[in-house]
Coordinates of C-alpha atoms in Angstrom, one line a residue:
M1 CA -25.6 -16.6 -18.0
T2 CA -25.0 -12.9 -18.2
C3 CA -26.3 -10.3 -15.6
A4 CA -25.8 -7.2 -17.6
T5 CA -28.6 -6.2 -20.1
T6 CA -29.6 -3.0 -22.0
D7 CA -31.7 -2.2 -18.8
G8 CA -28.5 -2.4 -16.7
V9 CA -27.0 -4.6 -14.0
K10 CA -29.5 -6.1 -11.7
I11 CA -28.4 -6.0 -8.1
G12 CA -31.3 -7.7 -6.4
P13 CA -34.3 -5.5 -7.3
I14 CA -32.2 -2.5 -8.2
G15 CA -31.4 -1.8 -11.9
V16 CA -28.3 0.1 -12.4
W17 CA -27.6 1.7 -15.8
P18 CA -25.1 2.7 -16.8
P19 CA -23.4 -0.3 -14.9
V20 CA -21.2 2.1 -12.8
V21 CA -20.6 2.1 -9.1
L22 CA -18.9 4.9 -7.0
A23 CA -16.5 3.0 -4.8
P24 CA -16.8 3.8 -1.1
M25 CA -13.7 5.9 -0.1
A26 CA -13.0 7.0 3.4
G27 CA -13.2 10.7 3.9
I28 CA -14.3 11.2 0.3
T29 CA -17.6 9.6 -0.6
N30 CA -19.7 11.6 1.8
A31 CA -23.1 13.1 0.8
P32 CA -21.7 16.3 -0.8
F33 CA -19.2 14.5 -3.1
R34 CA -21.9 11.8 -3.9
V35 CA -24.4 14.5 -5.0
L36 CA -21.8 16.1 -7.3
C37 CA -21.1 12.7 -8.9
R38 CA -24.7 11.7 -9.2
E39 CA -25.7 15.0 -10.9
Q40 CA -23.3 14.0 -13.7
G41 CA -24.6 10.6 -14.5
A42 CA -26.6 7.7 -13.2
G43 CA -25.3 4.7 -11.4
L44 CA -24.9 3.4 -7.8
F45 CA -23.2 5.7 -5.3
V46 CA -22.0 4.2 -2.1
C47 CA -21.3 6.0 1.1
E48 CA -18.0 5.8 3.1
M49 CA -17.3 2.6 4.9
I50 CA -19.3 2.2 8.1
T51 CA -18.2 0.1 11.1
T52 CA -21.0 -2.3 12.2
R53 CA -20.2 -1.9 15.9
A54 CA -20.3 1.9 15.6
L55 CA -23.6 1.6 13.8
V56 CA -25.3 -0.8 16.3
E57 CA -24.1 1.3 19.2
R58 CA -25.5 4.4 17.4
N59 CA -22.3 6.3 17.5
P60 CA -23.2 9.9 16.7
K61 CA -20.5 10.4 14.1
T62 CA -21.5 7.2 12.3
L63 CA -25.1 8.1 12.3
R64 CA -24.2 11.4 10.7
M65 CA -22.1 9.6 8.1
I66 CA -25.2 7.6 6.8
R67 CA -27.3 10.7 6.1
F68 CA -28.3 10.9 2.5
A69 CA -29.4 13.9 0.5
D70 CA -33.0 13.9 -0.5
S71 CA -32.0 13.3 -4.1
E72 CA -30.1 10.2 -3.4
R73 CA -32.0 7.0 -4.5
P74 CA -31.1 4.2 -4.2
R75 CA -29.2 4.7 -1.0
S76 CA -26.1 2.5 -0.5
I77 CA -24.2 1.8 2.7
Q78 CA -21.0 -0.1 3.0
L79 CA -20.4 -2.0 6.2
Y80 CA -17.2 -3.3 7.7
G81 CA -17.3 -5.9 10.4
V82 CA -15.5 -9.0 11.5
D83 CA -18.0 -10.5 14.1
P84 CA -20.9 -12.3 12.3
G85 CA -23.4 -11.4 15.0
I86 CA -22.6 -7.8 15.0
V87 CA -22.7 -7.7 11.2
G88 CA -26.2 -9.4 11.3
R89 CA -27.4 -6.8 13.9
A90 CA -26.1 -3.9 11.8
V91 CA -27.8 -5.1 8.7
K92 CA -31.0 -5.8 10.5
M93 CA -31.0 -2.2 11.9
I94 CA -30.5 -0.9 8.3
A95 CA -33.4 -2.9 7.0
E96 CA -35.9 -2.4 9.8
E97 CA -35.3 1.4 10.2
D98 CA -35.1 2.0 6.4
L99 CA -31.7 3.5 6.5
A100 CA -30.6 2.3 3.0
D101 CA -31.8 0.4 0.0
H102 CA -28.7 -1.6 -0.6
V103 CA -26.0 -3.0 1.8
D104 CA -22.4 -3.6 0.5
L105 CA -19.9 -5.5 2.8
N106 CA -16.2 -4.6 2.7
F107 CA -13.7 -7.3 2.2
G108 CA -11.3 -5.2 0.3
C109 CA -9.9 -2.5 2.6
P110 CA -6.0 -3.0 2.8
V111 CA -5.1 -0.4 5.3
P112 CA -3.0 -1.8 8.3
K113 CA -5.5 -0.7 11.1
V114 CA -8.2 -2.8 9.4
T115 CA -6.2 -5.9 8.3
R116 CA -4.5 -6.2 11.7
R117 CA -7.9 -6.8 13.2
G118 CA -8.6 -9.5 10.7
G119 CA -11.0 -7.2 8.7
G120 CA -11.2 -5.9 5.2
S121 CA -9.0 -7.8 2.6
A122 CA -7.6 -10.1 5.4
L123 CA -11.0 -11.6 6.2
P124 CA -11.7 -13.8 3.1
Y125 CA -8.8 -16.0 3.9
K126 CA -10.9 -17.3 6.8
R127 CA -13.4 -19.1 4.5
N128 CA -15.9 -20.3 7.2
L129 CA -15.8 -16.9 9.0
L130 CA -16.6 -15.2 5.6
R131 CA -19.5 -17.7 5.1
R132 CA -20.9 -17.0 8.5
I133 CA -20.8 -13.2 8.0
L134 CA -22.4 -13.4 4.6
R135 CA -25.1 -15.8 6.0
E136 CA -25.9 -13.4 8.9
A137 CA -26.1 -10.4 6.6
V138 CA -28.4 -11.9 4.0
A139 CA -30.6 -13.4 6.6
N140 CA -31.1 -10.1 8.3
A141 CA -31.4 -7.9 5.2
G142 CA -35.1 -8.6 4.4
S143 CA -35.7 -7.4 0.9
L144 CA -32.5 -5.4 0.7
P145 CA -29.8 -6.8 -1.6
V146 CA -26.4 -7.6 -0.1
T147 CA -23.3 -7.3 -2.1
M148 CA -19.6 -7.6 -1.3
K149 CA -16.3 -5.9 -2.4
M150 CA -13.1 -7.8 -2.2
R151 CA -9.5 -8.1 -3.4
K152 CA -7.7 -11.0 -5.0
G153 CA -6.3 -12.0 -1.6
I154 CA -3.7 -11.1 0.9
D155 CA -0.8 -11.6 -1.4
D156 CA 0.1 -13.8 -4.5
D157 CA 0.7 -16.8 -2.2
H158 CA -2.7 -16.4 -0.4
L159 CA -5.3 -15.8 -3.1
T160 CA -8.8 -16.1 -2.0
Y161 CA -11.2 -14.4 -4.5
L162 CA -12.3 -17.6 -6.3
D163 CA -13.2 -19.4 -3.1
A164 CA -14.8 -16.2 -1.7
G165 CA -16.9 -15.8 -5.0
R166 CA -18.3 -19.3 -4.7
I167 CA -19.1 -18.8 -1.0
A168 CA -20.9 -15.6 -1.9
V169 CA -23.2 -17.3 -4.5
E170 CA -24.0 -20.1 -2.0
E171 CA -25.0 -17.6 0.7
G172 CA -27.2 -15.5 -1.5
V173 CA -25.1 -12.4 -2.1
A174 CA -26.5 -10.4 -5.0
A175 CA -23.3 -9.1 -6.7
I176 CA -19.5 -9.1 -6.2
A177 CA -17.1 -6.3 -6.9
L178 CA -13.4 -7.3 -7.3
H179 CA -10.5 -4.9 -7.0
A180 CA -8.0 -6.7 -9.0
R181 CA -5.1 -6.3 -6.6
T182 CA -4.0 -8.1 -3.5
A183 CA -3.8 -6.4 -0.1
R184 CA 0.0 -6.4 -0.4
Q185 CA -0.2 -4.5 -3.6
H186 CA -2.2 -1.9 -1.8
Y187 CA -2.7 0.7 -4.6
G188 CA 0.6 0.1 -6.3
G189 CA 1.4 -1.8 -9.5
V190 CA -1.1 -2.6 -12.2
A191 CA -4.5 -4.2 -11.5
D192 CA -4.8 -7.8 -12.8
W193 CA -7.9 -7.5 -15.0
S194 CA -7.5 -11.2 -15.9
A195 CA -8.5 -12.1 -12.3
I196 CA -11.9 -10.3 -13.0
A197 CA -12.4 -12.5 -16.0
R198 CA -11.6 -15.6 -14.0
L199 CA -14.1 -14.6 -11.2
K200 CA -16.8 -14.0 -13.8
E201 CA -16.3 -17.5 -15.1
A202 CA -16.4 -19.0 -11.7
V203 CA -19.7 -17.2 -10.6
P204 CA -21.8 -16.8 -13.7
E205 CA -25.0 -16.7 -11.6
I206 CA -24.5 -13.1 -10.2
P207 CA -23.1 -9.9 -11.5
V208 CA -19.3 -9.4 -11.2
L209 CA -18.1 -5.7 -11.2
G210 CA -14.5 -4.9 -12.0
N211 CA -12.4 -2.4 -10.1
G212 CA -8.9 -1.1 -10.5
D213 CA -7.1 1.3 -12.9
I214 CA -10.2 3.0 -14.4
W215 CA -8.9 6.5 -15.1
C216 CA -11.2 7.4 -17.9
A217 CA -14.5 6.3 -19.5
D218 CA -12.7 4.3 -22.2
D219 CA -10.9 2.2 -19.5
A220 CA -14.3 1.1 -18.2
L221 CA -15.3 0.0 -21.7
R222 CA -12.1 -1.8 -22.2
M223 CA -12.4 -3.6 -18.9
V224 CA -15.9 -4.9 -19.8
A225 CA -14.7 -6.0 -23.2
E226 CA -11.6 -7.7 -22.0
T227 CA -13.1 -9.4 -18.8
G228 CA -16.8 -10.0 -19.6
C229 CA -17.6 -8.3 -16.3
D230 CA -21.1 -6.9 -15.9
G231 CA -20.0 -3.4 -14.8
V232 CA -17.3 -1.3 -13.2
V233 CA -16.5 0.2 -9.7
V234 CA -14.8 3.6 -9.9
G235 CA -12.7 4.9 -7.0
R236 CA -9.6 7.1 -7.4
G237 CA -10.2 8.0 -11.0
C238 CA -13.0 10.4 -10.0
L239 CA -11.0 12.2 -7.3
G240 CA -11.3 15.8 -8.2
R241 CA -13.3 14.9 -11.2
P242 CA -17.0 14.1 -10.5
W243 CA -17.8 14.6 -14.1
L244 CA -16.1 11.3 -15.0
F245 CA -19.6 9.8 -14.3
K246 CA -21.0 11.9 -17.2
D247 CA -18.2 10.5 -19.4
L248 CA -19.1 7.0 -18.2
E249 CA -22.7 7.5 -19.0
N250 CA -21.9 8.8 -22.4
A251 CA -19.5 5.9 -23.0
F252 CA -21.9 3.2 -22.0
N253 CA -24.6 4.8 -24.1
G254 CA -22.4 4.7 -27.1
S255 CA -21.6 8.4 -27.2
P256 CA -18.0 9.7 -27.9
E257 CA -18.7 13.0 -26.0
R258 CA -16.6 13.6 -23.0
V259 CA -16.6 16.4 -20.5
R260 CA -13.7 18.8 -20.7
P261 CA -14.4 21.7 -18.3
T262 CA -12.4 24.9 -18.3
L263 CA -10.5 25.9 -15.1
G264 CA -13.3 28.3 -14.3
E265 CA -15.9 25.6 -14.5
V266 CA -13.7 23.4 -12.3
A267 CA -13.5 26.3 -9.8
E268 CA -17.3 26.5 -9.6
V269 CA -17.5 22.7 -8.8
M270 CA -14.8 23.2 -6.1
A271 CA -16.8 26.0 -4.5
R272 CA -19.9 24.0 -4.5
H273 CA -18.2 21.0 -3.0
A274 CA -16.8 23.0 -0.2
E275 CA -20.2 24.7 0.4
G276 CA -21.8 21.2 0.6
L277 CA -19.3 20.0 3.1
T278 CA -20.1 23.0 5.3
R279 CA -23.8 22.1 5.2
C280 CA -23.0 18.5 6.0
F281 CA -20.5 19.1 8.8
D282 CA -22.2 22.3 10.2
I283 CA -18.8 23.8 11.1
E284 CA -17.3 25.8 8.3
R285 CA -13.7 25.8 9.5
Y286 CA -13.8 22.0 9.8
A287 CA -15.6 21.6 6.4
V288 CA -13.0 23.8 4.6
A289 CA -10.2 22.0 6.2
D290 CA -11.6 18.7 5.0
F291 CA -11.9 20.1 1.5
R292 CA -8.1 20.9 1.4
K293 CA -7.2 17.3 0.3
H294 CA -9.4 17.7 -2.8
V295 CA -7.6 20.8 -4.1
G296 CA -4.7 19.0 -5.7
W297 CA -7.0 16.6 -7.4
Y298 CA -9.2 19.2 -8.9
L299 CA -6.3 21.2 -10.2
K300 CA -4.4 18.3 -11.6
G301 CA -2.7 19.2 -14.9
F302 CA -3.8 22.9 -14.8
T303 CA -1.1 25.5 -14.8
V304 CA -1.5 27.2 -11.4
G305 CA 1.3 28.8 -9.5
S306 CA 2.6 27.2 -6.3
E307 CA 1.6 30.2 -4.2
L308 CA -1.9 30.1 -5.3
R309 CA -2.0 26.4 -4.9
R310 CA -0.8 26.8 -1.4
E311 CA -3.4 29.6 -0.7
L312 CA -6.2 27.3 -1.8
A313 CA -4.9 24.3 0.2
T314 CA -4.6 26.3 3.4
A315 CA -7.9 28.3 3.2
E316 CA -9.6 28.4 6.6
S317 CA -13.0 29.8 5.4
L318 CA -15.4 29.7 2.5
D319 CA -14.7 33.3 1.8
G320 CA -10.9 32.7 1.9
L321 CA -11.4 29.8 -0.6
R322 CA -13.6 31.7 -2.9
A323 CA -11.1 34.6 -3.0
G324 CA -8.4 32.1 -4.0
L325 CA -10.6 30.5 -6.7
A326 CA -11.3 34.0 -8.1
K327 CA -7.6 34.3 -8.8
L328 CA -7.5 31.2 -11.1
E329 CA -7.3 31.7 -14.9
H330 CA -10.8 30.9 -15.5
D331 CA -10.7 30.5 -19.3
Q332 CA -7.7 28.0 -19.1
P333 CA -8.8 24.9 -21.1
W334 CA -8.9 21.3 -19.8
P335 CA -5.3 20.1 -19.8
P336 CA -4.4 17.1 -22.0
N337 CA -3.0 13.8 -20.6
T338 CA -4.8 14.0 -17.3
D339 CA -6.4 10.5 -17.6
T340 CA -3.7 9.2 -15.3
P341 CA -3.5 7.7 -11.8
R342 CA -4.9 9.9 -8.9
G343 CA -4.8 9.5 -5.2
K344 CA -2.6 7.2 -3.0
S345 CA -0.4 4.5 -4.6
G346 CA 2.5 2.2 -3.8
E347 CA 2.8 -1.3 -2.5
R348 CA 3.4 -2.6 1.1
T349 CA 6.3 -4.7 2.1
K350 CA 3.9 -6.9 4.2
V351 CA 0.3 -7.1 5.2
L352 CA -0.3 -6.6 8.9
L353 CA -2.5 -9.5 10.2
P354 CA -3.5 -10.8 13.6
D355 CA -1.0 -13.3 15.1
G356 CA -1.4 -16.8 13.6
W357 CA -4.0 -15.6 11.0
L358 CA -2.5 -17.7 8.2
D359 CA -2.3 -20.9 10.2
D360 CA -5.8 -22.1 9.5
P361 CA -7.9 -20.9 6.7
W362 CA -11.0 -22.6 8.0
D363 CA -11.3 -21.5 11.6
C364 CA -14.0 -19.0 12.7
V365 CA -12.3 -17.4 15.5
V366 CA -13.0 -13.7 15.8
P367 CA -9.8 -11.8 16.9
D368 CA -9.9 -9.8 20.1
D369 CA -10.7 -6.2 19.5
A370 CA -11.7 -7.1 15.9
E371 CA -14.7 -4.7 16.0
S372 CA -13.8 -1.1 15.6
D373 CA -16.1 1.6 16.9
I374 CA -14.7 4.2 14.4
S375 CA -16.3 4.5 11.0
G376 CA -14.7 5.8 7.8
G377 CA -11.8 3.4 7.3

């Protein structure tokens, strides 16, 4: 049974074509960046990870993070939670208050502050706890589809993705995304696409989306061809490159055309991105400071002097940023050989877990202080 058609991947009632999802990334996939990506091509664009406890407690920062632009449809929220009851309350709140059209559950985050609480990529090891969370989420979602994103497991000795996939099907999850690395791999090494193929074979009833090492549109086509997955999830590959979604749309529609902006065109997008952040955050200085991490990604491969790079990466106002952007060589063409890894990389020597986490894969004990009140990963 296949879940991808010429009409797209069906995630509950939502049709997604091209079968492309923007991965939730902390501090990255806020509304301004999602809008830039969505303008380039269709797909599903997911907000930053939202903590269930913070949502049900109506934390002001969290409520700001789930604001969507008027143009954003469908609206997708990713939730992180460890306590089944709190997850259920958060999903019910989203459904009853019409906060989103789709709920994704995070079981893939590998960062220590998440895994040491038993969350993210640590959680699927506890099979029954995972089942309870999924059951609560689906039961409280009403007509909203619930999906999940996960990794292969904690490490090569504690793989969980096949068990987790079957549990997801049994509990009514609408689709699964697999980042084909373990938590220990973090963002290092090479993604194991063969695991995506094995998961697709194990859960033919629902769509399986592959994630990991998609740096260009041709990588996405190759992943689908090699694994049989129904679609792709793109994360680090679009950092500083929202037009990757135009490339993906072209590729899935059979067009060889790819976007290759000049440095001047990139500068225009950079300015729009910073301006969007200013409207989103309301405080210009904070917004421009938040934009600084994007500068290196946007300029990757271009010839830009170190002094000017430093000026752009330390700008304190929109006017200062625009002044720096004006100094760029605007007719410089798109550099070759830039379809390479972006963002954080490297493996971990160990995965931080709650004490005794690996003792029993079946218990449902929620660790003390498991529920964070801070959203965004």
